[in-house]
Short mmCIF file of C-alpha atoms in Angstrom, two decimals:
data_model
loop_
_atom_site.label_atom_id
_atom_site.label_comp_id
_atom_site.label_asym_id
_atom_site.label_seq_id
_atom_site.Cartn_x
_atom_site.Cartn_y
_atom_site.Cartn_z
CA UNK A 2 156.01 221.24 249.08
CA UNK A 3 157.36 219.95 252.37
CA UNK A 4 160.41 218.12 253.72
CA UNK A 5 160.10 215.50 256.47
CA UNK A 6 162.64 215.04 259.29
CA UNK A 7 163.15 211.29 259.83
CA UNK A 8 165.43 209.12 261.95
CA UNK A 9 165.54 206.60 264.77
CA UNK A 10 164.31 207.66 268.24
CA UNK A 11 166.73 209.89 270.25
CA UNK A 12 168.87 211.08 267.33
CA UNK A 13 167.89 214.76 267.71
CA UNK A 14 164.93 215.13 265.32
CA UNK A 15 162.61 217.01 267.67
CA UNK A 16 165.44 219.16 269.04
CA UNK A 17 166.25 220.15 265.46
CA UNK A 18 162.59 220.86 264.70
CA UNK A 19 162.34 222.99 267.85
CA UNK A 20 165.49 224.92 266.80
CA UNK A 21 163.81 225.80 263.54
CA UNK A 22 160.66 226.80 265.42
CA UNK A 23 162.35 229.35 267.66
CA UNK A 24 161.72 232.77 266.07
CA UNK A 25 164.84 234.42 267.49
CA UNK A 26 167.13 231.56 266.52
CA UNK A 27 168.54 232.61 263.19
CA UNK A 28 168.44 236.34 262.55
CA UNK A 29 166.48 239.47 263.30
CA UNK A 30 163.50 238.41 261.17
CA UNK A 31 163.01 234.68 261.09
CA UNK A 32 159.36 233.94 261.93
CA UNK A 33 157.83 230.51 262.12
CA UNK A 34 154.31 229.21 262.60
CA UNK A 35 152.87 225.80 263.38
CA UNK A 36 150.09 224.37 261.22
CA UNK A 37 149.80 221.13 263.20
CA UNK A 38 151.82 219.99 266.22
CA UNK A 39 154.46 218.50 263.91
CA UNK A 40 154.45 220.84 260.88
CA UNK A 41 156.25 224.18 260.78
CA UNK A 42 156.43 226.85 258.09
CA UNK A 43 159.99 228.19 258.18
CA UNK A 44 161.41 231.20 256.36
CA UNK A 45 164.23 230.56 253.90
CA UNK A 46 167.30 232.68 254.82
CA UNK A 47 168.27 234.73 251.75
CA UNK A 48 170.85 237.54 251.86
CA UNK A 49 169.47 238.90 248.56
CA UNK A 50 166.23 239.83 250.31
CA UNK A 51 168.12 241.90 252.90
CA UNK A 52 170.02 243.69 250.11
CA UNK A 53 166.80 244.51 248.24
CA UNK A 54 165.29 245.80 251.50
CA UNK A 55 168.23 248.18 251.98
CA UNK A 56 167.88 249.51 248.41
CA UNK A 57 164.07 249.82 248.21
CA UNK A 58 163.20 250.61 251.87
CA UNK A 59 159.74 248.98 251.64
CA UNK A 60 156.95 249.02 254.22
CA UNK A 61 157.32 245.26 254.72
CA UNK A 62 159.48 242.32 253.67
CA UNK A 63 158.17 238.79 253.10
CA UNK A 64 160.63 235.91 252.66
CA UNK A 65 160.10 232.58 250.88
CA UNK A 66 159.00 229.70 253.11
CA UNK A 67 159.38 225.93 253.26
CA UNK A 68 157.33 223.41 255.27
CA UNK A 69 159.23 221.11 257.63
CA UNK A 70 157.52 218.07 259.16
CA UNK A 71 158.74 216.38 262.36
CA UNK A 72 157.96 212.70 261.87
CA UNK A 73 157.86 210.27 264.82
CA UNK A 74 160.97 208.11 265.32
CA UNK A 75 160.99 204.89 263.34
CA UNK A 76 162.01 201.50 264.74
CA UNK A 77 162.82 198.11 263.23
CA UNK A 78 159.66 196.45 261.98
CA UNK A 79 157.93 199.74 261.07
CA UNK A 80 157.02 198.34 257.65
CA UNK A 81 155.03 195.66 259.52
CA UNK A 82 153.41 198.23 261.82
CA UNK A 83 155.88 198.11 264.75
CA UNK A 84 156.02 201.24 266.93
CA UNK A 85 154.26 204.05 265.09
CA UNK A 86 155.16 202.31 261.84
CA UNK A 87 152.02 202.78 259.78
CA UNK A 88 151.56 206.37 260.92
CA UNK A 89 155.25 207.11 260.26
CA UNK A 90 155.13 205.67 256.76
CA UNK A 91 151.88 207.49 255.98
CA UNK A 92 153.40 210.80 257.14
CA UNK A 93 156.59 210.33 255.18
CA UNK A 94 154.69 209.40 252.02
CA UNK A 95 153.00 212.82 252.15
CA UNK A 96 156.33 214.71 252.12
CA UNK A 97 158.30 215.65 249.00
CA UNK A 98 161.83 215.25 250.37
CA UNK A 99 163.55 213.59 253.33
CA UNK A 100 165.90 215.12 255.92
CA UNK A 101 167.45 211.99 257.45
CA UNK A 102 168.98 212.76 260.87
CA UNK A 103 171.84 210.46 261.92
CA UNK A 104 173.40 210.40 265.38
CA UNK A 105 177.10 211.15 264.97
CA UNK A 106 178.02 211.92 268.58
CA UNK A 107 178.89 209.93 271.73
CA UNK A 108 177.00 210.68 274.93
CA UNK A 109 176.46 208.07 277.66
CA UNK A 110 173.54 210.09 279.03
CA UNK A 111 171.50 209.73 275.83
CA UNK A 112 170.51 206.12 275.29
CA UNK A 113 170.75 204.78 271.74
CA UNK A 114 167.80 202.60 270.76
CA UNK A 115 170.23 199.90 269.49
CA UNK A 116 172.72 200.21 272.38
CA UNK A 117 175.65 201.79 270.53
CA UNK A 118 176.43 204.69 268.17
CA UNK A 119 176.68 203.59 264.54
CA UNK A 120 175.19 206.02 261.99
CA UNK A 121 175.68 203.61 259.07
CA UNK A 122 173.70 200.88 260.83
CA UNK A 123 171.02 203.44 261.74
CA UNK A 124 170.79 204.60 258.12
CA UNK A 125 170.48 201.01 256.91
CA UNK A 126 167.73 200.28 259.47
CA UNK A 127 165.59 203.12 258.14
CA UNK A 128 166.47 202.44 254.50
CA UNK A 129 165.41 198.82 254.90
CA UNK A 130 162.04 199.69 256.44
CA UNK A 131 161.30 202.19 253.68
CA UNK A 132 162.48 199.75 251.00
CA UNK A 133 160.25 197.00 252.39
CA UNK A 134 157.26 199.35 252.17
CA UNK A 135 158.16 200.23 248.56
CA UNK A 136 158.51 196.53 247.79
CA UNK A 137 154.88 196.06 248.89
CA UNK A 138 153.88 198.80 246.43
CA UNK A 139 155.81 197.11 243.60
CA UNK A 140 154.29 193.69 244.32
CA UNK A 141 150.73 195.04 244.33
CA UNK A 142 151.27 196.85 241.04
CA UNK A 143 153.00 193.84 239.47
CA UNK A 144 149.98 191.61 240.17
CA UNK A 145 147.82 193.91 238.05
CA UNK A 146 150.36 194.57 235.30
CA UNK A 147 151.32 190.91 234.78
CA UNK A 148 147.75 190.02 233.85
CA UNK A 149 147.66 192.74 231.18
CA UNK A 150 151.16 191.80 229.95
CA UNK A 151 150.07 188.17 229.37
CA UNK A 152 147.41 189.34 226.91
CA UNK A 153 150.16 190.82 224.72
CA UNK A 154 149.64 194.46 225.77
CA UNK A 155 152.96 196.07 224.76
CA UNK A 156 152.67 198.96 227.24
CA UNK A 157 151.97 196.55 230.10
CA UNK A 158 154.98 194.43 229.08
CA UNK A 159 157.17 197.52 229.16
CA UNK A 160 155.84 198.47 232.60
CA UNK A 161 156.31 194.92 233.87
CA UNK A 162 160.01 195.03 232.89
CA UNK A 163 160.49 198.30 234.82
CA UNK A 164 158.65 196.94 237.89
CA UNK A 165 160.72 193.75 237.87
CA UNK A 166 163.89 195.86 237.79
CA UNK A 167 162.58 197.87 240.76
CA UNK A 168 161.72 194.68 242.64
CA UNK A 169 165.19 193.25 242.04
CA UNK A 170 166.86 196.47 243.21
CA UNK A 171 164.74 196.83 246.35
CA UNK A 172 165.28 193.18 247.30
CA UNK A 173 169.03 193.82 247.00
CA UNK A 174 168.73 196.78 249.41
CA UNK A 175 168.90 199.58 246.83
CA UNK A 176 166.57 202.57 247.18
CA UNK A 177 164.40 203.45 244.17
CA UNK A 178 166.23 206.78 243.63
CA UNK A 179 169.51 204.84 243.06
CA UNK A 180 168.13 202.18 240.66
CA UNK A 181 169.28 202.76 237.06
CA UNK A 182 166.10 203.48 235.09
CA UNK A 183 165.78 205.77 232.05
CA UNK A 184 164.24 209.18 232.65
CA UNK A 185 161.30 208.41 230.33
CA UNK A 186 160.48 205.15 232.14
CA UNK A 187 160.93 206.86 235.51
CA UNK A 188 158.46 209.60 234.57
CA UNK A 189 155.94 207.18 233.08
CA UNK A 190 156.02 204.21 235.44
CA UNK A 191 157.94 205.09 238.63
CA UNK A 192 156.86 208.61 239.65
CA UNK A 193 153.09 207.89 239.62
CA UNK A 194 153.64 205.21 242.31
CA UNK A 195 155.15 207.75 244.75
CA UNK A 196 157.78 205.45 246.20
CA UNK A 197 159.14 206.58 249.56
CA UNK A 198 162.76 205.76 248.62
CA UNK A 199 162.44 207.74 245.39
CA UNK A 200 162.19 211.01 247.31
CA UNK A 201 165.33 213.19 247.32
CA UNK A 202 167.26 212.92 250.60
CA UNK A 203 169.68 215.01 252.64
CA UNK A 204 171.62 213.39 255.49
CA UNK A 205 171.90 215.55 258.62
CA UNK A 206 174.84 214.41 260.76
CA UNK A 207 174.05 215.46 264.32
CA UNK A 208 177.43 216.03 266.01
CA UNK A 209 178.62 217.42 269.35
CA UNK A 210 179.83 221.00 269.79
CA UNK A 211 183.52 220.22 269.15
CA UNK A 212 182.70 218.83 265.70
CA UNK A 213 180.28 221.59 264.65
CA UNK A 214 182.71 223.26 262.23
CA UNK A 215 184.81 220.32 261.02
CA UNK A 216 182.76 217.14 261.47
CA UNK A 217 184.23 213.90 262.86
CA UNK A 218 184.98 210.26 261.97
CA UNK A 219 181.28 209.33 262.05
CA UNK A 220 180.57 212.07 259.48
CA UNK A 221 183.34 210.80 257.18
CA UNK A 222 181.83 207.29 257.33
CA UNK A 223 178.41 208.67 256.40
CA UNK A 224 179.88 210.61 253.45
CA UNK A 225 181.59 207.45 252.19
CA UNK A 226 178.44 205.35 252.63
CA UNK A 227 176.20 207.73 250.65
CA UNK A 228 178.72 208.67 247.94
CA UNK A 229 176.74 206.77 245.26
CA UNK A 230 173.39 208.30 246.23
CA UNK A 231 173.95 211.82 244.88
CA UNK A 232 172.72 213.07 248.28
CA UNK A 233 173.91 216.08 250.26
CA UNK A 234 175.43 215.59 253.72
CA UNK A 235 175.19 218.46 256.20
CA UNK A 236 176.92 218.65 259.62
CA UNK A 237 174.87 220.15 262.45
CA UNK A 238 175.46 220.33 266.22
CA UNK A 239 171.76 220.20 267.06
CA UNK A 240 172.20 220.51 270.84
CA UNK A 241 174.46 223.54 270.40
CA UNK A 242 172.00 225.10 267.96
CA UNK A 243 169.35 224.69 270.68
CA UNK A 244 171.64 226.56 273.12
CA UNK A 245 172.08 229.37 270.59
CA UNK A 246 168.31 229.81 270.34
CA UNK A 247 168.20 230.50 274.09
CA UNK A 248 170.39 233.61 273.74
CA UNK A 249 168.47 236.87 273.88
CA UNK A 250 170.13 239.05 271.25
CA UNK A 251 171.29 238.65 267.66
CA UNK A 252 174.77 239.93 268.70
CA UNK A 253 175.08 237.25 271.41
CA UNK A 254 174.13 234.56 268.95
CA UNK A 255 176.71 235.81 266.42
CA UNK A 256 179.45 235.79 269.10
CA UNK A 257 178.55 232.19 270.03
CA UNK A 258 178.75 231.18 266.35
CA UNK A 259 182.14 232.86 265.93
CA UNK A 260 183.49 230.95 268.94
CA UNK A 261 182.45 227.74 267.18
CA UNK A 262 184.09 228.82 263.92
CA UNK A 263 180.73 229.18 262.13
CA UNK A 264 179.53 232.10 260.00
CA UNK A 265 175.83 231.31 260.45
CA UNK A 266 173.62 228.75 262.26
CA UNK A 267 173.77 225.30 260.67
CA UNK A 268 169.98 225.25 260.67
CA UNK A 269 170.00 228.14 258.15
CA UNK A 270 172.08 225.97 255.80
CA UNK A 271 169.68 223.10 256.42
CA UNK A 272 166.63 225.20 255.48
CA UNK A 273 168.29 226.43 252.28
CA UNK A 274 169.32 222.84 251.56
CA UNK A 275 165.73 221.62 252.02
CA UNK A 276 164.51 224.33 249.63
CA UNK A 277 167.02 223.19 247.01
CA UNK A 278 166.20 219.53 247.67
CA UNK A 279 162.55 220.27 246.89
CA UNK A 280 163.71 221.67 243.52
CA UNK A 281 162.48 225.16 244.40
CA UNK A 282 163.85 228.59 243.55
CA UNK A 283 162.98 232.22 244.20
CA UNK A 284 161.98 235.27 242.25
CA UNK A 285 161.33 238.69 243.78
CA UNK A 286 158.86 241.54 243.52
CA UNK A 287 160.26 244.83 244.77
CA UNK A 288 158.24 247.99 245.45
CA UNK A 289 157.81 250.57 248.20
CA UNK A 290 154.81 248.70 249.63
CA UNK A 291 156.54 245.33 249.73
CA UNK A 292 159.70 243.43 248.86
CA UNK A 293 158.81 239.78 248.62
CA UNK A 294 160.39 236.44 247.73
CA UNK A 295 158.11 234.09 245.79
CA UNK A 296 158.65 230.35 245.60
CA UNK A 297 158.45 228.52 242.25
CA UNK A 298 159.58 225.11 240.97
CA UNK A 299 162.84 225.19 239.00
CA UNK A 300 161.93 225.55 235.31
CA UNK A 301 158.68 227.53 235.83
CA UNK A 302 157.57 229.81 233.00
CA UNK A 303 156.72 233.49 233.46
CA UNK A 304 152.91 232.83 233.47
CA UNK A 305 153.35 230.03 236.04
CA UNK A 306 155.42 232.38 238.23
CA UNK A 307 152.70 235.02 237.91
CA UNK A 308 150.12 232.42 238.97
CA UNK A 309 151.87 232.03 242.33
CA UNK A 310 150.78 235.60 243.15
CA UNK A 311 147.22 235.09 241.83
CA UNK A 312 145.60 232.70 239.36
CA UNK A 313 144.20 235.70 237.44
CA UNK A 314 147.78 236.83 236.75
CA UNK A 315 148.45 233.52 235.00
CA UNK A 316 145.15 233.39 233.09
CA UNK A 317 145.45 236.95 231.78
CA UNK A 318 149.25 237.03 231.41
CA UNK A 319 150.45 239.54 228.78
CA UNK A 320 154.13 239.99 229.54
CA UNK A 321 156.71 240.16 232.34
CA UNK A 322 159.13 243.01 232.95
CA UNK A 323 162.31 241.38 234.26
CA UNK A 324 165.43 242.73 235.97
CA UNK A 325 168.26 240.42 236.98
CA UNK A 326 169.18 240.64 240.68
CA UNK A 327 172.79 241.61 239.89
CA UNK A 328 171.66 244.47 237.62
CA UNK A 329 169.27 245.79 240.31
CA UNK A 330 172.08 245.78 242.89
CA UNK A 331 174.56 247.36 240.47
CA UNK A 332 172.30 250.26 239.45
CA UNK A 333 170.49 250.60 242.79
CA UNK A 334 166.90 251.19 241.64
CA UNK A 335 164.33 250.17 239.03
CA UNK A 336 164.48 253.64 237.43
CA UNK A 337 168.26 253.49 236.96
CA UNK A 338 168.04 249.93 235.58
CA UNK A 339 165.54 251.20 232.97
CA UNK A 340 167.82 254.15 232.11
CA UNK A 341 170.68 251.72 231.54
CA UNK A 342 168.48 249.64 229.22
CA UNK A 343 168.81 246.56 231.42
CA UNK A 344 165.10 245.87 231.97
CA UNK A 345 163.84 243.08 229.69
CA UNK A 346 160.32 242.37 228.48
CA UNK A 347 159.62 238.61 228.37
CA UNK A 348 156.68 236.60 227.03
CA UNK A 349 154.86 233.37 227.88
CA UNK A 350 157.78 231.08 226.97
CA UNK A 351 160.30 232.74 229.31
CA UNK A 352 161.81 230.38 231.92
CA UNK A 353 162.23 232.32 235.16
CA UNK A 354 165.76 232.42 236.59
CA UNK A 355 166.52 232.25 240.30
CA UNK A 356 166.77 235.82 241.63
CA UNK A 357 164.83 237.53 238.83
CA UNK A 358 162.98 240.68 239.93
CA UNK A 359 159.66 240.67 238.09
CA UNK A 360 156.64 242.83 237.37
CA UNK A 361 153.69 241.26 235.54
CA UNK A 362 151.30 242.84 233.05
CA UNK A 363 148.00 241.01 232.76
CA UNK A 364 144.46 241.46 231.54
CA UNK A 365 141.43 239.65 232.98
#
């Protein structure tokens, strides 16, 4: 599961990506590695992991991770192949969520590709290019479905009606995620087509240092413009975050953040937001060898969660011993949780909750 950073040229995408890539940027243990020049695996900041480390004192600690992709800047006409259009659209299609960076700062030294700062116009430029690409997908599918619908095929007629609704919405400038379609129809007819504008989106308002804590007028305009999209808006002073990454010690970085009125780097909020946007959550394993955060989709069953560790765990799943995070913290150790009768034994139907501490019994 990966989230793609998109935006027009010169809005701060690569600076943001580089902030995330700097190992000393966020906290004492925040490693990062590059798979390709534009893909990074970034650790998800989680205070619960630090608390478990202090209680268990393990040999090592492994956090959850999320993949972030830095996608080349898009320009008008990308849907027709302008700029790096085809490559851009191919890259974004392969991601599972979109982090849309909008320039919300004035700076005469940084040229805007369209000559002036207007985040709403910038958003609409990218939305339109992505919608045009999705419209191509709809039209191709409609050609096939219409032929089947004419023969009286009821399923094809149902699909045709959904596709026509999508076509109408996209032509009116509405992204697929915002078109009113029933959940059943969306699962059956929309999701298999992997529309770009159906991906969940977070808007990253790149502001200057003075607006890092409170935002500015540009940010308020963005919030108003995306109010109907059910999308999160995050405020980030990307240039300032880059300055913070240059500081040598954790203490220096914390002092800088306090001066700005921030409790933590904005990029930490962004990473957690991307994790949530991808519909992911965390469970933990906690022992003296290792305390580790494991990533699962929201709604995963106990066997599916076990399968993240090893496929044999899922195949031979017998049961899961589960402790809630709050109980572990309250009683301070697995032994004391057991004494208090707070450890539960769960079977194959159990839906894992975010923060569960789990131990699996299996037989292969």
